GROMACS .gro file of C-alpha atoms in nm:
model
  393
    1UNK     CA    1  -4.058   6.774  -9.199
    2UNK     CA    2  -4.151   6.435  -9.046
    3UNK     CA    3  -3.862   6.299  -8.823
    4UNK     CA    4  -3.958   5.952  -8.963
    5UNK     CA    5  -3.965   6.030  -9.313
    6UNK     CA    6  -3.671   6.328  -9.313
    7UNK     CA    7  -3.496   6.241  -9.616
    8UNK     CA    8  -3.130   6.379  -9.692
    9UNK     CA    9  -3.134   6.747  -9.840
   10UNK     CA   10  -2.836   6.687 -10.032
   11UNK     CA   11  -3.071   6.527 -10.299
   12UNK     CA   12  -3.227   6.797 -10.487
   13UNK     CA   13  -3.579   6.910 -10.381
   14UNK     CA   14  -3.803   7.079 -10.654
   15UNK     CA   15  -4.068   7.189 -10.335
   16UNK     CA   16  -3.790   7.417 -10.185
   17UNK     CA   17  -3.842   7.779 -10.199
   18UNK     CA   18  -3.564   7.987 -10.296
   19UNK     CA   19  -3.521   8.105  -9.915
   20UNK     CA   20  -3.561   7.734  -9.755
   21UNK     CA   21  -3.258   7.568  -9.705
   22UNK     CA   22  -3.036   7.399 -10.065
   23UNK     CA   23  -2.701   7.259 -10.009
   24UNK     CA   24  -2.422   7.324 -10.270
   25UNK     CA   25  -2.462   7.108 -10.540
   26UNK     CA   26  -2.103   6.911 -10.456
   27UNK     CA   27  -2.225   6.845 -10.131
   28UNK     CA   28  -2.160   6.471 -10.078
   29UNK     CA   29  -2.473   6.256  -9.981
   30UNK     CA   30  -2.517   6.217  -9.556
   31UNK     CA   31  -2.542   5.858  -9.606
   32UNK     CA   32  -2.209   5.652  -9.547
   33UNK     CA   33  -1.862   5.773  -9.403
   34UNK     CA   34  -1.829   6.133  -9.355
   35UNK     CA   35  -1.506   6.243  -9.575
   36UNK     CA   36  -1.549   6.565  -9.417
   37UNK     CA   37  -1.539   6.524  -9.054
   38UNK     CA   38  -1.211   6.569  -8.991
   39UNK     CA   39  -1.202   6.919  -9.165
   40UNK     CA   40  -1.505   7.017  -8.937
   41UNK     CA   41  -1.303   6.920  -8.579
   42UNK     CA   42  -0.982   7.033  -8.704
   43UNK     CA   43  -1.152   7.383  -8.829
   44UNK     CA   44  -1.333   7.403  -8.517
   45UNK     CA   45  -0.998   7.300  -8.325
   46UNK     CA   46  -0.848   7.562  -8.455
   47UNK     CA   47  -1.104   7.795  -8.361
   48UNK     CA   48  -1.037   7.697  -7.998
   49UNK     CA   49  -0.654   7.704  -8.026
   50UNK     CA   50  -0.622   8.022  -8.159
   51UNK     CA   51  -0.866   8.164  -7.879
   52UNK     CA   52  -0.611   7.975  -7.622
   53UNK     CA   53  -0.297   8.176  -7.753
   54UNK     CA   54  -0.468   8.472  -7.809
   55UNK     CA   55  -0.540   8.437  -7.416
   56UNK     CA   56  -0.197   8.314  -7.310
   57UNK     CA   57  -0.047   8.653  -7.492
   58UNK     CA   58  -0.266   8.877  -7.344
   59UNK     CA   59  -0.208   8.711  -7.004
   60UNK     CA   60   0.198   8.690  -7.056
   61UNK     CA   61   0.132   9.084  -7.114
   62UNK     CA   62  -0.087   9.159  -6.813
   63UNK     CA   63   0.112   8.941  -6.531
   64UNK     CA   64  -0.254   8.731  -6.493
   65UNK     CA   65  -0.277   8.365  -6.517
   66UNK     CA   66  -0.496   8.241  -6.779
   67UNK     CA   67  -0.498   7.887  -6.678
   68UNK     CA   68  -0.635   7.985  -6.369
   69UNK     CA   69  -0.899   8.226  -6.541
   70UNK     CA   70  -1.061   7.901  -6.752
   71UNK     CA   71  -1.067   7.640  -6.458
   72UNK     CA   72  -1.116   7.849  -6.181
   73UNK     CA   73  -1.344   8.167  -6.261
   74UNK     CA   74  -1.719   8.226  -6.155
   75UNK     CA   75  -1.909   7.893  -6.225
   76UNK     CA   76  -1.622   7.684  -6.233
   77UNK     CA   77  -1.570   7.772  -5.893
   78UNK     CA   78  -1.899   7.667  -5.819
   79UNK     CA   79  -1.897   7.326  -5.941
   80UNK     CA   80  -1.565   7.244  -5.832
   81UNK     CA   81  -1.675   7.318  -5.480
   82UNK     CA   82  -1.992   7.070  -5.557
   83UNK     CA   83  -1.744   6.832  -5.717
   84UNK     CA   84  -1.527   6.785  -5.408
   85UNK     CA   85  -1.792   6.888  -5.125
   86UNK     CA   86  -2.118   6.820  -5.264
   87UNK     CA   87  -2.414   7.004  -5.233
   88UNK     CA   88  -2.470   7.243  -4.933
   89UNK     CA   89  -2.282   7.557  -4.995
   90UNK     CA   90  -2.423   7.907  -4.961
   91UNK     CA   91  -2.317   8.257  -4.942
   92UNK     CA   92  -2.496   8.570  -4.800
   93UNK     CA   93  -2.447   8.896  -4.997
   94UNK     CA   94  -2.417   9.197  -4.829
   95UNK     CA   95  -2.788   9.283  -4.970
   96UNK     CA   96  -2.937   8.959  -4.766
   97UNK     CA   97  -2.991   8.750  -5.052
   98UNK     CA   98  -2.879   8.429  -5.079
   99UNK     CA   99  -2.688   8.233  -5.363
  100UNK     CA  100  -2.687   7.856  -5.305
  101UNK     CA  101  -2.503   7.601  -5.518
  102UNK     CA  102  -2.839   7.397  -5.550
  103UNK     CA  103  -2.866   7.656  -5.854
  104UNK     CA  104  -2.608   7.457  -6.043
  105UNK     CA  105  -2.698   7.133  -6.182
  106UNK     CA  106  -2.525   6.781  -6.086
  107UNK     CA  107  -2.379   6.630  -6.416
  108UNK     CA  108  -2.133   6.805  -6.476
  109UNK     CA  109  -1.985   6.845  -6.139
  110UNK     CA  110  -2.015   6.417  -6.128
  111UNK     CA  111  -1.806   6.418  -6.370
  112UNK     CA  112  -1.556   6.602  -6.258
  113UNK     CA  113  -1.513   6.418  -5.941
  114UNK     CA  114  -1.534   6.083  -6.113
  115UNK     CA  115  -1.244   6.197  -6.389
  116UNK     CA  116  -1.065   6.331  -6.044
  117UNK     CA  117  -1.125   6.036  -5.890
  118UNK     CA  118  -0.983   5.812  -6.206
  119UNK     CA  119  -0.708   6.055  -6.312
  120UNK     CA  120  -0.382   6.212  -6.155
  121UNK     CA  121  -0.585   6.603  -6.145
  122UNK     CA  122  -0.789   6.780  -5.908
  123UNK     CA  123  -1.124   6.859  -5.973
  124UNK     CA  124  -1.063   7.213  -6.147
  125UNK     CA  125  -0.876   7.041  -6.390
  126UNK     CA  126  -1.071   6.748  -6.476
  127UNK     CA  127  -1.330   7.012  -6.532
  128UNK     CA  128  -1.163   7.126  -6.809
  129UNK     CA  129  -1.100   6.801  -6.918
  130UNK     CA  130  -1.448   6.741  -6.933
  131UNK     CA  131  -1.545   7.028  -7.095
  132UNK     CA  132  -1.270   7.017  -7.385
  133UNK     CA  133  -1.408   6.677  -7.476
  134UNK     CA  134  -1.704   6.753  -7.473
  135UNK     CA  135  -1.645   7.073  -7.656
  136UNK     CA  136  -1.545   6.812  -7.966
  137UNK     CA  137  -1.827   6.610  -7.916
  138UNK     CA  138  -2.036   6.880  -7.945
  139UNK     CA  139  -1.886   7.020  -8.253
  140UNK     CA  140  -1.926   6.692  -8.450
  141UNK     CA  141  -2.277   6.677  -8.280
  142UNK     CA  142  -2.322   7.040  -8.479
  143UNK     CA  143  -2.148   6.908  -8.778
  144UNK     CA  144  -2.395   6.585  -8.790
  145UNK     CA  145  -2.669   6.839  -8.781
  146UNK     CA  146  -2.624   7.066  -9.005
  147UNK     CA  147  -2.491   6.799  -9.255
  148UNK     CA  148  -2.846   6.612  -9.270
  149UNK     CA  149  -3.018   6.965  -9.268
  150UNK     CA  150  -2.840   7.117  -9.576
  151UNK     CA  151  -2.509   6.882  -9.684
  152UNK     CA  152  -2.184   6.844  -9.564
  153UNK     CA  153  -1.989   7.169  -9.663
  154UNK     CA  154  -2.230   7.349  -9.414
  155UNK     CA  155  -2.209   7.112  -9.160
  156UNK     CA  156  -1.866   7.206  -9.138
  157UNK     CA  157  -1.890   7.557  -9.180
  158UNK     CA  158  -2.210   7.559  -8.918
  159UNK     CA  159  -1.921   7.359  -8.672
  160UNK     CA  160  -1.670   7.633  -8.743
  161UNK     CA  161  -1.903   7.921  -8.693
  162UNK     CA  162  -2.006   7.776  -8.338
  163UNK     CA  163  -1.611   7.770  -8.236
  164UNK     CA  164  -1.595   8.138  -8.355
  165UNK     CA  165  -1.911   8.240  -8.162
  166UNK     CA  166  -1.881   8.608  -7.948
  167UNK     CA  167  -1.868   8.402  -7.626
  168UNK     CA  168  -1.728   8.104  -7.779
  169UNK     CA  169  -1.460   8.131  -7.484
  170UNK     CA  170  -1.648   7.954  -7.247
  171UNK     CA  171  -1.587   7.682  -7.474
  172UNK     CA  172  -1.237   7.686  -7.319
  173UNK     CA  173  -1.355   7.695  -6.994
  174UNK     CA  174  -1.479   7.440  -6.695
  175UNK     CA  175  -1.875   7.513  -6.788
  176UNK     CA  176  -2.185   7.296  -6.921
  177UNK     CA  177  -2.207   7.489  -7.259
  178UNK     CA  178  -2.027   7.265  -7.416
  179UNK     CA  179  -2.172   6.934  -7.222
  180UNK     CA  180  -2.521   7.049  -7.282
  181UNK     CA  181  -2.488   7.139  -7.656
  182UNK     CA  182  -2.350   6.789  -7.708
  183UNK     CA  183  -2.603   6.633  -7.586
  184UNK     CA  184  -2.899   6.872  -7.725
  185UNK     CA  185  -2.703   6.856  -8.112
  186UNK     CA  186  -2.725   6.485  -8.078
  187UNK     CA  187  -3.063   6.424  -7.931
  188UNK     CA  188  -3.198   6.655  -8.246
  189UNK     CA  189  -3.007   6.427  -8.468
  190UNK     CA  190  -3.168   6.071  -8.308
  191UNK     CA  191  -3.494   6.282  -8.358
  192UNK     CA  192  -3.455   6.350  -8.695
  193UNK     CA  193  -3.336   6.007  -8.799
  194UNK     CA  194  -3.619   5.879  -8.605
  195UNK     CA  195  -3.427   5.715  -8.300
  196UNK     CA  196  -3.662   5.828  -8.003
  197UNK     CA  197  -3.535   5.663  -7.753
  198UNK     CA  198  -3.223   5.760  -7.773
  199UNK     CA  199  -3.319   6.138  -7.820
  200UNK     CA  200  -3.510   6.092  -7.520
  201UNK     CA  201  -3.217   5.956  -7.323
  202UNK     CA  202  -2.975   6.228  -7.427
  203UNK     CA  203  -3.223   6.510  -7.361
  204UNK     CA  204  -3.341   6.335  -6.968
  205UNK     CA  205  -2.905   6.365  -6.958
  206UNK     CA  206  -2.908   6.725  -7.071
  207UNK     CA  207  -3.185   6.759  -6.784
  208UNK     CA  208  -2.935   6.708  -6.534
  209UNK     CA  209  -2.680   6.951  -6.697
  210UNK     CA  210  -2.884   7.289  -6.753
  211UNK     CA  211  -3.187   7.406  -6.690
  212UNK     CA  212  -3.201   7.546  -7.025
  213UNK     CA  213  -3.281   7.152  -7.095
  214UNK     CA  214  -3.658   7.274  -7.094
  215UNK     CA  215  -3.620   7.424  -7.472
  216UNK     CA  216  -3.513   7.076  -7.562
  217UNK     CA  217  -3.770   6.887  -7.393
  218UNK     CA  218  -4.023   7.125  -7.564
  219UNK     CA  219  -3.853   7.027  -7.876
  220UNK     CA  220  -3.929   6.662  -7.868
  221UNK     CA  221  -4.267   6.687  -7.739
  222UNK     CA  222  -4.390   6.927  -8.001
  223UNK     CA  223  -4.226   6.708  -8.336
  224UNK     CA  224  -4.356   6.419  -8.120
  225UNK     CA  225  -4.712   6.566  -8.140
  226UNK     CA  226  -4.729   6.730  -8.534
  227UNK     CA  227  -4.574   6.404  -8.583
  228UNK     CA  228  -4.844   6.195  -8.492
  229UNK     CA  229  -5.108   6.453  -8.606
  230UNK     CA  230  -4.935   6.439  -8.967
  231UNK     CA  231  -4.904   6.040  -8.948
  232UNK     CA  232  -5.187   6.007  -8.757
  233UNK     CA  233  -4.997   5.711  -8.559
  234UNK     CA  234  -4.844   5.676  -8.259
  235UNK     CA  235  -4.517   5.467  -8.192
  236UNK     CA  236  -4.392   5.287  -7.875
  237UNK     CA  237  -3.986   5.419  -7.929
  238UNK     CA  238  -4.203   5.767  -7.973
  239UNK     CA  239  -4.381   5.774  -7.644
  240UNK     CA  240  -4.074   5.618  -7.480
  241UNK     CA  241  -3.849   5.902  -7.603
  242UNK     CA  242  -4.123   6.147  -7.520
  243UNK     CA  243  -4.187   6.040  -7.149
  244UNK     CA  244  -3.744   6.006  -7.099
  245UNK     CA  245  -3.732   6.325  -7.187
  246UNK     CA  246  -3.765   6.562  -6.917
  247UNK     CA  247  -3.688   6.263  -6.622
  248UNK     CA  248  -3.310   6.433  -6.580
  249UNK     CA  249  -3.521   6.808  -6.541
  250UNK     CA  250  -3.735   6.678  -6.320
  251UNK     CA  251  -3.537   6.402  -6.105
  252UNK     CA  252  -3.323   6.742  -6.017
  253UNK     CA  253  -3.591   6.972  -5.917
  254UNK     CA  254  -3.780   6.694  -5.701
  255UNK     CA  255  -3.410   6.630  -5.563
  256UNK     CA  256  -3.398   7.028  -5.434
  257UNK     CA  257  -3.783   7.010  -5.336
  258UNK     CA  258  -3.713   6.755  -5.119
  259UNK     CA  259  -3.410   6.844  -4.996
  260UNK     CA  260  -3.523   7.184  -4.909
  261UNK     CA  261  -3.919   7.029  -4.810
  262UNK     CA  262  -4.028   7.292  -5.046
  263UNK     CA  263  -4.199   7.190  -5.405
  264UNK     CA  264  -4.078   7.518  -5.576
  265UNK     CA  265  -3.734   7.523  -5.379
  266UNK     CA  266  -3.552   7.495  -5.675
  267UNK     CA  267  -3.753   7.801  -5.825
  268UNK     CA  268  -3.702   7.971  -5.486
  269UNK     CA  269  -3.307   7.927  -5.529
  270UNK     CA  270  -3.307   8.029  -5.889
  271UNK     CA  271  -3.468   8.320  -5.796
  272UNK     CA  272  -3.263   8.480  -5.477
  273UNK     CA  273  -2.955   8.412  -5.764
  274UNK     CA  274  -3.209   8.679  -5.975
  275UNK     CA  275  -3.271   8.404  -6.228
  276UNK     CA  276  -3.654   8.475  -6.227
  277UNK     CA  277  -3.886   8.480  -6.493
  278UNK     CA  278  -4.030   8.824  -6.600
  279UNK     CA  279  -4.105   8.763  -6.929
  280UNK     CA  280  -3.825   9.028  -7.022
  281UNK     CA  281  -3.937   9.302  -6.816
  282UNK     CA  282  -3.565   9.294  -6.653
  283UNK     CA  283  -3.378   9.329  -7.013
  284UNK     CA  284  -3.638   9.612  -7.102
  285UNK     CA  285  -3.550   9.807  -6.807
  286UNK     CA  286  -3.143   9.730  -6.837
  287UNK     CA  287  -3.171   9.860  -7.185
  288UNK     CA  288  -3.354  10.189  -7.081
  289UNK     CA  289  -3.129  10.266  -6.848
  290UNK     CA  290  -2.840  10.263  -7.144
  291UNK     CA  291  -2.721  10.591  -7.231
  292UNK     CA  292  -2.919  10.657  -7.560
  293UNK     CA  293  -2.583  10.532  -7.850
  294UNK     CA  294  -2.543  10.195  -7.625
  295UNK     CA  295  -2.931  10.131  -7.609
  296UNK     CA  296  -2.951  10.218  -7.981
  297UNK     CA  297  -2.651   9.963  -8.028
  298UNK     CA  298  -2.812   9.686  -7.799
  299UNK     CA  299  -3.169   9.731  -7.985
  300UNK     CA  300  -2.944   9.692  -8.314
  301UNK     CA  301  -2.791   9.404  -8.188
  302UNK     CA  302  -3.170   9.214  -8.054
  303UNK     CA  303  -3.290   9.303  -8.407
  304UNK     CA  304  -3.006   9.119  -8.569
  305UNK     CA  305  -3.086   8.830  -8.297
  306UNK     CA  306  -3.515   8.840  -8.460
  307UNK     CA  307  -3.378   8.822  -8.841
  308UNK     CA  308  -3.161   8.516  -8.739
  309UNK     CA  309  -3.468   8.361  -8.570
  310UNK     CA  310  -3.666   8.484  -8.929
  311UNK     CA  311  -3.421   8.320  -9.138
  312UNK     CA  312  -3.433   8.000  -8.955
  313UNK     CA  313  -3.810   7.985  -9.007
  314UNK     CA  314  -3.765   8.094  -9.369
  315UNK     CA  315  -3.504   7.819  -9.449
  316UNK     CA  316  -3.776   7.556  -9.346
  317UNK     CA  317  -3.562   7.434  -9.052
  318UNK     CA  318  -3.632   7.057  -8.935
  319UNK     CA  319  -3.878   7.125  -8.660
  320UNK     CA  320  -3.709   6.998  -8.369
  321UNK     CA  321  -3.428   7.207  -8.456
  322UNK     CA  322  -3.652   7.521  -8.498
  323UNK     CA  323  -3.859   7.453  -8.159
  324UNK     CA  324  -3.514   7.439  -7.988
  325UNK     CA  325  -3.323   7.698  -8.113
  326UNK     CA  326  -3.626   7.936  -8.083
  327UNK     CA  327  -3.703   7.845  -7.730
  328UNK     CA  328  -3.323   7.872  -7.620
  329UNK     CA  329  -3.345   8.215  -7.731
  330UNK     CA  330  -3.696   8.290  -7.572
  331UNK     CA  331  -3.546   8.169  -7.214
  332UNK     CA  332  -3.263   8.344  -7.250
  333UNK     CA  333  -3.450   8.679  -7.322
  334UNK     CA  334  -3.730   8.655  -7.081
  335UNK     CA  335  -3.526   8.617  -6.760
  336UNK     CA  336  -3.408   8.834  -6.505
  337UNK     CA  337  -3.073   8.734  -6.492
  338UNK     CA  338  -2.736   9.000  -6.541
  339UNK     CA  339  -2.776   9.062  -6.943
  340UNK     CA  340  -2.373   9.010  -6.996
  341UNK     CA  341  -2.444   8.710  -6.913
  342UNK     CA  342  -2.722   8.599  -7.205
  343UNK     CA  343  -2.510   8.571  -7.509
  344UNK     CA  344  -2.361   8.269  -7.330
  345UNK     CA  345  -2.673   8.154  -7.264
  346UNK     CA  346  -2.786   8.145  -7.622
  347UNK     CA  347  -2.478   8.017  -7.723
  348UNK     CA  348  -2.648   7.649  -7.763
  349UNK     CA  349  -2.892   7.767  -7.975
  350UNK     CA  350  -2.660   7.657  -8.294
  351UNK     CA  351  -2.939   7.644  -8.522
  352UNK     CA  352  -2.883   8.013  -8.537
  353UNK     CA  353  -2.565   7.977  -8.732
  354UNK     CA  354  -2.703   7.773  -8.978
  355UNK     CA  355  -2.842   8.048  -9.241
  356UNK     CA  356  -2.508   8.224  -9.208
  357UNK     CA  357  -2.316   7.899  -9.239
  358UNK     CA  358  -2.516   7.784  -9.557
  359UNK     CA  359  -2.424   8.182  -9.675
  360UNK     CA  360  -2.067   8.112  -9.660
  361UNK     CA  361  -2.089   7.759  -9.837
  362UNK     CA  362  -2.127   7.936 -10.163
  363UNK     CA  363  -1.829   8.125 -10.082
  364UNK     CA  364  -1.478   8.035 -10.270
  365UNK     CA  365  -1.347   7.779 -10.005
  366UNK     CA  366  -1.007   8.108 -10.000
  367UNK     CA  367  -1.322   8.325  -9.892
  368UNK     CA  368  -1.436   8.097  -9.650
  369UNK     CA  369  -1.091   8.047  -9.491
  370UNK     CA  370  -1.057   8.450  -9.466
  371UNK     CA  371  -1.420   8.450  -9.319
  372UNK     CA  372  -1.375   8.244  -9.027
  373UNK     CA  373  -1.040   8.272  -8.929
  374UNK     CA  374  -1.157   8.705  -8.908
  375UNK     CA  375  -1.414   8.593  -8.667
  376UNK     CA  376  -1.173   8.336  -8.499
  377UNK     CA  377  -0.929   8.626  -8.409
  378UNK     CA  378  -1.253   8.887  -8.288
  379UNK     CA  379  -1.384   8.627  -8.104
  380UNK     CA  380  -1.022   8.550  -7.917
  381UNK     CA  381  -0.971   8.883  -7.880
  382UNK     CA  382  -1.286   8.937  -7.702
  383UNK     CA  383  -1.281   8.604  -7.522
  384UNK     CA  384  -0.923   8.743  -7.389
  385UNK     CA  385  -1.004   9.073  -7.263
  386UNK     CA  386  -1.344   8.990  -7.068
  387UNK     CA  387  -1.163   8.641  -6.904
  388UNK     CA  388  -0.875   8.875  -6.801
  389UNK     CA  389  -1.156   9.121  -6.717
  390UNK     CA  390  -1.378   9.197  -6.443
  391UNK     CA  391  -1.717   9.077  -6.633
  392UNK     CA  392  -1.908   8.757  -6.604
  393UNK     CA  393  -1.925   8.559  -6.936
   0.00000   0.00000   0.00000
């Protein structure tokens, strides 16, 4: 599907197969106010509230502090310590490697120390702050998505689903998941309603928040090219978008190169934090060293992960969407980095949820209810137990 020519799929489309995408027939058209906005925030509000008190029981029964657990655990404590410091910080583990905080990108640790700066909190806080607005912005960004994809009710199941995600805790907490899915969900949307320049702008901003910003680039580079190949034109806004882009990605590398007066410093730092890329020989090995039920279990669960990816490509996914999603995954999967921590890492990848979330559209709206606030209560439970835990998210 042309980004330019992308029409709405709540009108009926006699060239769909019966696996590609096909809202529900009540499905109300994308043009015009969305009536059902406010039930996809509030049902993804929910999501996150009930994962809050499912945390502040379990940490009223343990004697731990849950508060301190969201603003103040692993990378939080790394980009408050940018926030009020700035760059510069290193530590030596007792192996000899060394994990700098050049690894973390600047964004989102600007904004905490402008909100600080602004507000009456500290920086921990203002992270939070940042990342539970963002974490609405994000859902609506999801919502606007999956409504011009396949129709309203699924855009606000598809916003749902991402608040009930396995690691949907770190929603909750002082990270760039939910910064950088804000700005990726919207940057697809300008791309498929044809706004390249501002799809370029959001994605150069998602450059400076993750690195993961590289499946997003890759996204509007490829539509930008079957686009023109399909058109057989080329468009000023196009090129514009294309070449904004990856200037946040790359401002931020040069930034470390020079800094360090290395051109692959940044690489260099990303790999003494064993963020390499191996093409997946690290997972491979991490899974072989499973006993045999828990490697069975993980294979189980990476085959689920390749039907997801199938269905997407089945359901005729807008391209940019597909690109994205697929090459979140791919990055996720081919890296050498700790594997607890690579559902997070997909967790951007919401075009993943979308053949589910179309699934549950036919469901009685009772059904659908049941559905999601189920996974809302697995997902708190499990967001509880590994934040009062000793594992990374």
């Amino acid at each position: 599907m042309s980004p330019d020519r992308s029409r709405s799929s709540d009108a009926p489309d006699k060239r769909r197969t019966p696996d590609s995408i096909a809202p529900a027939p009540t499905s109300a058209p994308t043009s015009g106010p969305a009536p059902t906005l406010p039930l996809a925030l509030g049902g993804y509000a929910a999501t996150r509230v009930i994962g809050l008190a499912i945390l502040a029981l379990a940490a009223v029964a343990t004697g731990k502090d849950g508060l301190h657990r969201l603003r103040g655990r692993w990378d939080s404590v790394w980009y408050v310590r940018i926030a009020e410091n700035g760059y510069g910080h290193q530590v030596t583990l007792p192996d000899g490697s060394v994990h700098s905080d050049l690894a973390f990108f600047p964004l989102f640790p600007a904004l905490e120390r402008g909100l600080s700066a602004v507000l009456p909190v500290d920086a921990a806080t203002a992270g939070l702050l940042v990342s539970w607005t963002a974490s609405l912005a994000a859902a609506w960004g999801i919502y606007a998505v999956g409504t011009h994809v396949a129709g309203h009710r699924a855009g606000v199941v598809l916003a749902v689903l991402w608040g009930v995600y396995p690691t949907a805790f770190v929603q909750s907490m002082a990270y760039t998941e939910t910064l950088f899915t804000a700005l990726a969900a919207w940057s697809i949307l300008a791309v498929l309603r044809g706004r390249w320049i501002l799809a370029g702008a959001l994605c150069a901003f998602a450059g400076l928040t993750r690195p993961t910003a590289a499946a997003l680039i890759a996204a509007l580079g490829i539509t930008a090219v079957v686009t023109v190949v399909r058109e057989r034109k080329l468009s000023v806004r196009m090129v514009t978008g294309v070449l904004l882009a990856p200037l946040g990605w790359l401002a931020y590398v040069v930034y470390v190169g020079v800094r360090e007066s290395s051109p692959t410093a940044y690489f260099d730092v990303q790999a003494a934090w064993g963020n390499s890329i191996d093409g997946g020989v690290a997972l491979a090995r991490f899974i072989w060293g499973l006993p045999p039920l828990a490697a069975l279990g993980l294979v189980a669960a990476l085959g689920l992960l390749g039907w997801l990816v199938a269905l997407c490509v089945r359901q005729k996914q807008p391209l940019p969407l597909l690109v994205y999603t697929i090459a979140v995954v791919v990055i996720s999967l081919i890296g050498a980095a700790y594997f607890g921590s690579r559902p997070r890492l997909m967790m951007p990848a919401f075009g993943l949820l979308l053949p589910p979330a179309v699934a549950l559209v036919r469901l009685r709206p009772r059904n659908q209810v049941l559905v999601l606030t189920g996974l809302a209560l697995a997902s708190g439970a499990y967001g509880a137990f590994t934040l009062l835990g000793s594992g990374p998210p």
